[in-house]
PDB file of C-alpha atoms in Angstrom:
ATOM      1  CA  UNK A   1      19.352  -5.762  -5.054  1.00 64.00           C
ATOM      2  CA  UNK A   2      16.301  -7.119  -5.738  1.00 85.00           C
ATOM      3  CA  UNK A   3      15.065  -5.216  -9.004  1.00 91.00           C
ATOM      4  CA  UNK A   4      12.649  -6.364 -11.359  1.00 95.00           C
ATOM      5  CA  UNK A   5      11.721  -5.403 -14.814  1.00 95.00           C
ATOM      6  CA  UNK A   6       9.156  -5.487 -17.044  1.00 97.00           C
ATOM      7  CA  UNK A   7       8.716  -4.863 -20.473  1.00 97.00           C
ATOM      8  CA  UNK A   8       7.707  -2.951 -22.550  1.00 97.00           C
ATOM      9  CA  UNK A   9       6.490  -0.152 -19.950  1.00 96.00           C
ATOM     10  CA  UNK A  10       3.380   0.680 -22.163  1.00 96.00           C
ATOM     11  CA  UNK A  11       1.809  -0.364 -25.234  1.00 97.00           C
ATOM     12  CA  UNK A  12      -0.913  -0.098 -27.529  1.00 97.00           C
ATOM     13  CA  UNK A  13      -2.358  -2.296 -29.557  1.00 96.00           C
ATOM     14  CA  UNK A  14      -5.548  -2.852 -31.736  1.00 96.00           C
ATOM     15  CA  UNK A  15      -8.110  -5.093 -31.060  1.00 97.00           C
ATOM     16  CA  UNK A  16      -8.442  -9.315 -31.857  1.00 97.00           C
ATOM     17  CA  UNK A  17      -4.071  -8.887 -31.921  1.00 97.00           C
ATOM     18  CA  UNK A  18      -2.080 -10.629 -29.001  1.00 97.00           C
ATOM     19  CA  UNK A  19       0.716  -8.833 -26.549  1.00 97.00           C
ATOM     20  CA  UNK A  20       3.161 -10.304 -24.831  1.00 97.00           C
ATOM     21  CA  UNK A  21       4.591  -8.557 -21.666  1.00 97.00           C
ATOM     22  CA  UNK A  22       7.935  -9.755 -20.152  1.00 97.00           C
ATOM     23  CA  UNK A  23       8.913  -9.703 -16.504  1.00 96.00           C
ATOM     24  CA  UNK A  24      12.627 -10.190 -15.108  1.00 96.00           C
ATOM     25  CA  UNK A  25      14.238 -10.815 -12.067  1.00 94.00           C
ATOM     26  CA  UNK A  26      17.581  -8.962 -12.697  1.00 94.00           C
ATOM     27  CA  UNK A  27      19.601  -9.876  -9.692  1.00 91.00           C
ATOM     28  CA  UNK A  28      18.154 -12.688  -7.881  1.00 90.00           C
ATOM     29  CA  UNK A  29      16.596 -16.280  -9.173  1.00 91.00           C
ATOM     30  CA  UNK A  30      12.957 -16.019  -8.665  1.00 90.00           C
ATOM     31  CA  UNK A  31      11.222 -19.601  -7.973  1.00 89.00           C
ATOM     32  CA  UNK A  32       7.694 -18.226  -8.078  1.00 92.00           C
ATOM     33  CA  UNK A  33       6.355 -14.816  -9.984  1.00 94.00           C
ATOM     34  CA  UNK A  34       2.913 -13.591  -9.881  1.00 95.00           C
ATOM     35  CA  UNK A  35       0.780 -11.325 -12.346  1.00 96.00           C
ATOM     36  CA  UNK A  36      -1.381  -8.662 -10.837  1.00 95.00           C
ATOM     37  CA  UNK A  37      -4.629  -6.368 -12.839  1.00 95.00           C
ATOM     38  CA  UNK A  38      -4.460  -2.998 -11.611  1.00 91.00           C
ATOM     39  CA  UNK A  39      -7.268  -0.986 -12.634  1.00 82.00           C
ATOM     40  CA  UNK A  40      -7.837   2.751 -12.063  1.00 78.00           C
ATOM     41  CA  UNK A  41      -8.269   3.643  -8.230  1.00 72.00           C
ATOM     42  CA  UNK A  42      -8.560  -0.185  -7.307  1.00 76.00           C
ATOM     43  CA  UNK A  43      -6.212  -3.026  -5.905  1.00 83.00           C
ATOM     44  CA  UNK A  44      -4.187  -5.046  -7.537  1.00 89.00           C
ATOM     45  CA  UNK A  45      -6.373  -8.198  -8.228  1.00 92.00           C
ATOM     46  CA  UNK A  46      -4.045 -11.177  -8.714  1.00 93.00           C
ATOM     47  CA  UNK A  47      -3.987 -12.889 -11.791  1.00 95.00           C
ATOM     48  CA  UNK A  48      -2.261 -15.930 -11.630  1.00 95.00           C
ATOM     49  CA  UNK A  49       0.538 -17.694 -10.053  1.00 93.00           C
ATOM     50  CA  UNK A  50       3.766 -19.476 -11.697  1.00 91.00           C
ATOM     51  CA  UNK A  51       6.711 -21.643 -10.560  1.00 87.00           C
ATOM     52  CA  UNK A  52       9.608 -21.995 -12.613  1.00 83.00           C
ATOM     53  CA  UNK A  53       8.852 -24.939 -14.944  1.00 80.00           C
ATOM     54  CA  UNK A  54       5.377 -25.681 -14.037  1.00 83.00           C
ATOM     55  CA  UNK A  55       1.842 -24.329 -15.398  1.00 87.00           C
ATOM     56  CA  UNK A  56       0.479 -21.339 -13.796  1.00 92.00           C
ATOM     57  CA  UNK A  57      -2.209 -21.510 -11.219  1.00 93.00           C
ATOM     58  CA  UNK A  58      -5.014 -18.739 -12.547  1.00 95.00           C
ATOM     59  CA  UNK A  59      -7.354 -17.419  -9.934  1.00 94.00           C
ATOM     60  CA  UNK A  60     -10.983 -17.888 -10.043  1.00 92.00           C
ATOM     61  CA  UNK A  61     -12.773 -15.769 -13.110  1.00 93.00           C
ATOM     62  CA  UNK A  62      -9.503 -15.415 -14.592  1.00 95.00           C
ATOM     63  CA  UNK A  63      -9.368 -16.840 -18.170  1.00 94.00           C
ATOM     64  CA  UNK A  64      -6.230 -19.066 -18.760  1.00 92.00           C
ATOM     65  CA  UNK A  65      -6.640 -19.233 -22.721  1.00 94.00           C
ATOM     66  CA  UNK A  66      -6.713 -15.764 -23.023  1.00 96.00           C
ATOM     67  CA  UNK A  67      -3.896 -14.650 -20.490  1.00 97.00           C
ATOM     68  CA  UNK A  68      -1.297 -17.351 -21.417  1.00 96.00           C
ATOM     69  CA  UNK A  69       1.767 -17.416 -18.550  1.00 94.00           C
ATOM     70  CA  UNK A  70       4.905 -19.036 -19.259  1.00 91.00           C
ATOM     71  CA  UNK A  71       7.579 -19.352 -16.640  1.00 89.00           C
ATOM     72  CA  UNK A  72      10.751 -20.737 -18.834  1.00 83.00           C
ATOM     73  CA  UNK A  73      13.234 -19.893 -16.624  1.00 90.00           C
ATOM     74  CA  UNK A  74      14.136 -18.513 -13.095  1.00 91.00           C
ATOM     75  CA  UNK A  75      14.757 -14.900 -13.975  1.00 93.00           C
ATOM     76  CA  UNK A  76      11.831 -14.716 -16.982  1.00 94.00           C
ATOM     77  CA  UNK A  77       7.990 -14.913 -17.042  1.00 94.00           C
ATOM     78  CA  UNK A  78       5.651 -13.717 -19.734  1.00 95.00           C
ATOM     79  CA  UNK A  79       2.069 -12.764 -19.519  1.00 97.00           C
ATOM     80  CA  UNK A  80       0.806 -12.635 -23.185  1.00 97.00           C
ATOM     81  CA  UNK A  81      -2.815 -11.274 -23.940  1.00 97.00           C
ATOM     82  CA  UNK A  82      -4.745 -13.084 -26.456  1.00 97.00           C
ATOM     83  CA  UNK A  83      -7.206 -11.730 -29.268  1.00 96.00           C
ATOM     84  CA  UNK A  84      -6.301  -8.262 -26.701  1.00 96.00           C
ATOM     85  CA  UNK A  85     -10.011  -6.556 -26.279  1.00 96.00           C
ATOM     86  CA  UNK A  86     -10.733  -3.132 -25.028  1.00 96.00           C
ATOM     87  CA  UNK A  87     -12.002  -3.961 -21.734  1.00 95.00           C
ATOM     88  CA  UNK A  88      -8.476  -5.569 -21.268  1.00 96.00           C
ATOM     89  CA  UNK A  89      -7.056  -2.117 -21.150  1.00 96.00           C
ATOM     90  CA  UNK A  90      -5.326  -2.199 -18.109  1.00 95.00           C
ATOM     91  CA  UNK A  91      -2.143  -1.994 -15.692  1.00 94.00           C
ATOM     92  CA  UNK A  92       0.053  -4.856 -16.078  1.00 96.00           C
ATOM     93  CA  UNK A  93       2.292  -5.653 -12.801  1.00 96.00           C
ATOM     94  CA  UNK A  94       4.587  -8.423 -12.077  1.00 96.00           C
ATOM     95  CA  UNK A  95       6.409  -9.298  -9.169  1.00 95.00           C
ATOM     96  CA  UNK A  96       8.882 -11.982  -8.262  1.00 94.00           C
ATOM     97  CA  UNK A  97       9.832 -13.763  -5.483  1.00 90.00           C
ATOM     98  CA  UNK A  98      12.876 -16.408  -3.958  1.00 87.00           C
ATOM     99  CA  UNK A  99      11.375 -16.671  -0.069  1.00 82.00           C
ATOM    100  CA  UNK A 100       7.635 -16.555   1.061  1.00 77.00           C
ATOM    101  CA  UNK A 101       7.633 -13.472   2.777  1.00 79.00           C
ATOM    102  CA  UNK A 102       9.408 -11.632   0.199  1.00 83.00           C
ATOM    103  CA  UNK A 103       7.623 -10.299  -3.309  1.00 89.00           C
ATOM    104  CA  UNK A 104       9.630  -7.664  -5.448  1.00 93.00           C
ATOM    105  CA  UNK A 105       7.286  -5.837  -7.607  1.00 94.00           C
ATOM    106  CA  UNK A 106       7.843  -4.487 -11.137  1.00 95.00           C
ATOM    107  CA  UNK A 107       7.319  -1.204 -12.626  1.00 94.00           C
ATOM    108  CA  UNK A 108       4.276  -2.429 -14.558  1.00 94.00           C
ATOM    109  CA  UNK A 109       2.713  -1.972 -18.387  1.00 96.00           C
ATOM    110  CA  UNK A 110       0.203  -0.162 -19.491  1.00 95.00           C
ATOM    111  CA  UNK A 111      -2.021  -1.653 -21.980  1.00 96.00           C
ATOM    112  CA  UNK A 112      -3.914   0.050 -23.715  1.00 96.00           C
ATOM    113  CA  UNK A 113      -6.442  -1.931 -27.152  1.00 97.00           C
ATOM    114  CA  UNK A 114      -8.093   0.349 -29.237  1.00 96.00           C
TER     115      UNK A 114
ATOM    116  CA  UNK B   1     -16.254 -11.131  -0.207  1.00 72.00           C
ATOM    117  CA  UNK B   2     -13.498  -8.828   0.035  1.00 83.00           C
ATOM    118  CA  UNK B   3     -11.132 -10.072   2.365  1.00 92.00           C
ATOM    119  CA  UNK B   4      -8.575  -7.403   3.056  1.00 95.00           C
ATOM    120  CA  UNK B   5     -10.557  -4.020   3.335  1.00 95.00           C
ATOM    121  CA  UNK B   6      -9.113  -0.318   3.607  1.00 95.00           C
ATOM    122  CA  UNK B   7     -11.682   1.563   4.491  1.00 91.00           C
ATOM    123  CA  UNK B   8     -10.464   4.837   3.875  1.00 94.00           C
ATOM    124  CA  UNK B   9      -9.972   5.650   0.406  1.00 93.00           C
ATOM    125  CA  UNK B  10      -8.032   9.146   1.059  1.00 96.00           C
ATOM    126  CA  UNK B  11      -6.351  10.449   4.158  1.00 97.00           C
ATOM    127  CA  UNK B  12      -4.522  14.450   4.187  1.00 98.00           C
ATOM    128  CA  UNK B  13      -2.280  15.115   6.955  1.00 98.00           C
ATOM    129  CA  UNK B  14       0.002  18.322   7.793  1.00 98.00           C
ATOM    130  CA  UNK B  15       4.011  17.516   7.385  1.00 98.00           C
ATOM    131  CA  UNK B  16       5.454  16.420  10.760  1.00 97.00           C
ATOM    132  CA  UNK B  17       2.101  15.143  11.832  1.00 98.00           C
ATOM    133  CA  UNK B  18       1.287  11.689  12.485  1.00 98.00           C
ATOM    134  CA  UNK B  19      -0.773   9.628   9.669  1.00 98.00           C
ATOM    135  CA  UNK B  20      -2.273   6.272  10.730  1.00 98.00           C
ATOM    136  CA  UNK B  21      -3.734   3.987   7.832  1.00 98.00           C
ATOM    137  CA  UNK B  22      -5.754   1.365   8.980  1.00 98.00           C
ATOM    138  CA  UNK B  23      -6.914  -2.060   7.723  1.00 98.00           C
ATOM    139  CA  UNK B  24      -8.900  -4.894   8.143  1.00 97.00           C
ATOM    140  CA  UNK B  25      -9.396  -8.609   7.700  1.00 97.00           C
ATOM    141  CA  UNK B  26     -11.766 -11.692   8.040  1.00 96.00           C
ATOM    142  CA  UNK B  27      -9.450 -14.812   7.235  1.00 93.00           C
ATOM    143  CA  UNK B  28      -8.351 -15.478  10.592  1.00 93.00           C
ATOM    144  CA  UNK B  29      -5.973 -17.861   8.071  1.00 93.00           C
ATOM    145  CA  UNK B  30      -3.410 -14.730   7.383  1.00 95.00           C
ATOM    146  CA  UNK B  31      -0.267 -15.645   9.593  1.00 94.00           C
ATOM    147  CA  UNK B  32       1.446 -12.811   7.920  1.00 95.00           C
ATOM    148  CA  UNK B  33       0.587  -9.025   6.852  1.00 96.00           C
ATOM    149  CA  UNK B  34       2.547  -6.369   4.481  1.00 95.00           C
ATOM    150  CA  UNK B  35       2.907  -2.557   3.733  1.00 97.00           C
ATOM    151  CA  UNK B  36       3.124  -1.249   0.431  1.00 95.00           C
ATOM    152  CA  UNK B  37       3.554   2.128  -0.730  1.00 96.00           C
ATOM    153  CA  UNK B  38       2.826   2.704  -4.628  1.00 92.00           C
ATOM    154  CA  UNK B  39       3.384   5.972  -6.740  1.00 91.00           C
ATOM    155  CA  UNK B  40       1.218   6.703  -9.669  1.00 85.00           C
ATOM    156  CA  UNK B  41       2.385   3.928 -13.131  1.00 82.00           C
ATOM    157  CA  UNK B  42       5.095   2.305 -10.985  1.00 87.00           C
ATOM    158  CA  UNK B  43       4.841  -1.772  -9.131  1.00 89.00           C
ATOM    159  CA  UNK B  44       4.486  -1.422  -4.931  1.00 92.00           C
ATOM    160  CA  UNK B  45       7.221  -1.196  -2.968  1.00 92.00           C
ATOM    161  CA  UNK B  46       7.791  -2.750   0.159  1.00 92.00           C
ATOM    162  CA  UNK B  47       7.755  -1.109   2.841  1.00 95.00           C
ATOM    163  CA  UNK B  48       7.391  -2.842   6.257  1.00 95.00           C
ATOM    164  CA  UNK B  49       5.520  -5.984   7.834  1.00 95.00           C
ATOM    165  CA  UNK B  50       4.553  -8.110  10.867  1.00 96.00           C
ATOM    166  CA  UNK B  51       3.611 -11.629  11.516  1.00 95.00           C
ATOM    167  CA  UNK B  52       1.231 -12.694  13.488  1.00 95.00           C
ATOM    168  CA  UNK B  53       2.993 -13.930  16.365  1.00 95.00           C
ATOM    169  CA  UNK B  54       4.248 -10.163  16.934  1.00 96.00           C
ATOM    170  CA  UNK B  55       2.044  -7.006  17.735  1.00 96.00           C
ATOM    171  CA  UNK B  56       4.199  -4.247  17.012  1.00 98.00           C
ATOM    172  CA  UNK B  57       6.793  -3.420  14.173  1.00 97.00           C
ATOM    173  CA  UNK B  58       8.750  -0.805  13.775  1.00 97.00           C
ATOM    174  CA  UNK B  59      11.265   0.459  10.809  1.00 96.00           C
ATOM    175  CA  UNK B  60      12.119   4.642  11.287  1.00 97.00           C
ATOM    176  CA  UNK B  61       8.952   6.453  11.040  1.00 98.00           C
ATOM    177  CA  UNK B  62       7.207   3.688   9.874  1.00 98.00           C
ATOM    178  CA  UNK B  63       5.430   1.456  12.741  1.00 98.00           C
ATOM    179  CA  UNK B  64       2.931  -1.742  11.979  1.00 98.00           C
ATOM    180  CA  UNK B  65       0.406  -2.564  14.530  1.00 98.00           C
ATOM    181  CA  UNK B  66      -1.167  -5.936  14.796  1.00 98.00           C
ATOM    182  CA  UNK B  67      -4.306  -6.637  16.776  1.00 97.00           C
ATOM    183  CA  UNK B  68      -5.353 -10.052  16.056  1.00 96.00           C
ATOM    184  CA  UNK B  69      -8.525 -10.691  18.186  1.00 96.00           C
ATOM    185  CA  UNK B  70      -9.921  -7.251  16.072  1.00 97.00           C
ATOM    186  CA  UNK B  71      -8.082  -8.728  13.105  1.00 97.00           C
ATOM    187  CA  UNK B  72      -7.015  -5.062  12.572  1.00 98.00           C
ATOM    188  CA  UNK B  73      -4.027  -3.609  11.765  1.00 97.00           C
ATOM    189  CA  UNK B  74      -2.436   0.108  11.120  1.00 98.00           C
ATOM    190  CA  UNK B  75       0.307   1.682   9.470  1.00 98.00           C
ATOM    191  CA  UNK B  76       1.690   4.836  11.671  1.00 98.00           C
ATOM    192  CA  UNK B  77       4.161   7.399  10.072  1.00 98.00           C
ATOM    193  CA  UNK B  78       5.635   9.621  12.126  1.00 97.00           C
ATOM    194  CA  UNK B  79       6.621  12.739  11.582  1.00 98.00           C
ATOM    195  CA  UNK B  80       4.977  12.365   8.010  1.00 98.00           C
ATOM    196  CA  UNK B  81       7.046  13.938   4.787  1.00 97.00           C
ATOM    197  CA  UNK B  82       5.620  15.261   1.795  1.00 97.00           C
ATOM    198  CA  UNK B  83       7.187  12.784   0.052  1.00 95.00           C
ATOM    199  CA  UNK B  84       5.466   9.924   1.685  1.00 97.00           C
ATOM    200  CA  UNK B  85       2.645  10.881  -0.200  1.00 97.00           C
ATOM    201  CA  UNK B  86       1.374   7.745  -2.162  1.00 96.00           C
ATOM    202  CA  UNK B  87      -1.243   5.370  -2.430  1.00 95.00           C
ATOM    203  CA  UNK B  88      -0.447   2.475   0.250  1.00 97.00           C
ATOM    204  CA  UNK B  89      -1.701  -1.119   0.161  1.00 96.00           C
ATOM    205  CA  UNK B  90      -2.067  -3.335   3.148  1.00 96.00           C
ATOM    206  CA  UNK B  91      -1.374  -7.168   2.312  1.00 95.00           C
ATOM    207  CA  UNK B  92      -2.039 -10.250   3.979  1.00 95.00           C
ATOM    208  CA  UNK B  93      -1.273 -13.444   3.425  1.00 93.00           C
ATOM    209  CA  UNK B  94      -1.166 -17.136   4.637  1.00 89.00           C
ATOM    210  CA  UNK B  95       2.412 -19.066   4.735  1.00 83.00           C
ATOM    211  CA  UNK B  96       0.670 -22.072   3.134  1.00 83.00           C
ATOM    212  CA  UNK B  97      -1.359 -20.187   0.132  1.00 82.00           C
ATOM    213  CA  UNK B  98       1.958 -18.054  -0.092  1.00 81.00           C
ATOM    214  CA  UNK B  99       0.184 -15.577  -2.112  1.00 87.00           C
ATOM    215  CA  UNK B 100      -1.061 -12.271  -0.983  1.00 90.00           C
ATOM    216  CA  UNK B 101      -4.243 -10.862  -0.601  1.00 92.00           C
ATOM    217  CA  UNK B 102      -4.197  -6.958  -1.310  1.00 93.00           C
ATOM    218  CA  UNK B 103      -6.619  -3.727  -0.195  1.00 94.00           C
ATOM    219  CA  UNK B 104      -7.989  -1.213  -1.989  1.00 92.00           C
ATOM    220  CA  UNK B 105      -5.234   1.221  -0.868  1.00 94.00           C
ATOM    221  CA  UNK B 106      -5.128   4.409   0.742  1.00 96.00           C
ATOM    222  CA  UNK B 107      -3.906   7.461  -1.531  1.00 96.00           C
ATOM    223  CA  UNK B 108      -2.010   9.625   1.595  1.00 97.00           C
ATOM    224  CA  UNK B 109      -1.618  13.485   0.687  1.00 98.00           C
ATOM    225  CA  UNK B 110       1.202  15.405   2.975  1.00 98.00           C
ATOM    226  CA  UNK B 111       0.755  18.685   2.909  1.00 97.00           C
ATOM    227  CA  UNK B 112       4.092  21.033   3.201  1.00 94.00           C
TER     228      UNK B 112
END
């Protein structure tokens, strides 16, 4: 139990265009989901936070306009990446979650904007 | 201010030795701290955690130490496998923010 999925698992894309990356909760209703920045050799730098029918909360230094979060429904978030730059080449993760404690991670997406 | 550190960027143990991964904290807020083991272009997995009221954890091999007045805690993996080799990432996090706050991770090599 407990699987999440993301998608699409990598993509490129050209500059000034937008991506949108999907992130399910396949076997369990997630009530909150968070977005995390991985870049190479570093942590996982959280992006923003979203409940189910509510507006994402965006951490500090993290542009809401450009990273639009949409939480529609308790199995489905989507991160989509506006006017997508180079230096927002990165790894993509999601995770979801249905009890405080508890945060099921997807398998991430690479983006890559050339 | 980083507020979840792991110190050690790399750590190489023999199989069916012990490996310890440490980490550290400064918000004496965190009430409750996670393990997570990551391979290479895949999400963390989960792997074992401790509140705050506890000290000690322990899942198989895999034992979480908690000491609170150091605000330190360790990962121990004993006898270590070549295929626990993996970047792990401590966690913490406070029930109210109910977010978490990750390291820098630890890539562990286990050498056969």
């Amino acid at each position: 139990g407990a699987v999440v999925s993301q998608h699409p698992s990598w993509v490129i894309c050209k500059s000034g265009t937008s991506v949108k990356i999907e992130c399910r909760s396949l076997d369990f209703q997630a009530t909150t989901m968070f977005w995390y920045r991985q870049f190479p050799k570093q942590s996982l730098m959280l992006m923003a936070t979203s409940n189910e029918g509510s507006k994402a909360t965006y951490e500090q230094g993290v542009e809401k306009d450009k990273f639009l979060i949409n939480h529609a429904s308790l199995t489905l978030s989507t991160l989509t990446v506006t006017s997508a730059h180079p230096e927002d080449s990165s790894f993509y993760i999601c995770s979801a979650s249905d009890k405080v404690y508890e945060q099921y991670f997807g398998p991430g997406t690479r983006l890559t904007v050339t | 201010d980083q507020q979840v550190k792991q110190n050690s960027p790399s750590l190489s143990v023999q199989e069916g030795r012990i490996s310890i991964l440490n980490c550290d904290y400064t918000n004496s807020m965190f009430d409750y701290f996670l393990w997570y083991k990551k391979y290479p272009a895949e999400g963390p997995t989960f792997l074992i955690s401790i509140s705050s009221i506890k000290d000690k954890n322990e899942d198989g091999r895999f034992t979480v130490f908690l000491n609170k007045s150091a605000k330190h805690l360790s990962l121990h993996i004993v006898p270590s496998q070549p295929g626990d080799s993996a970047v792990y990432f401590c966690a913490a996090m406070s029930t109210n923010a109910g977010k978490s706050t990750f390291g820098d991770g630890t890539t562990l090599t286990v050498k056969p």
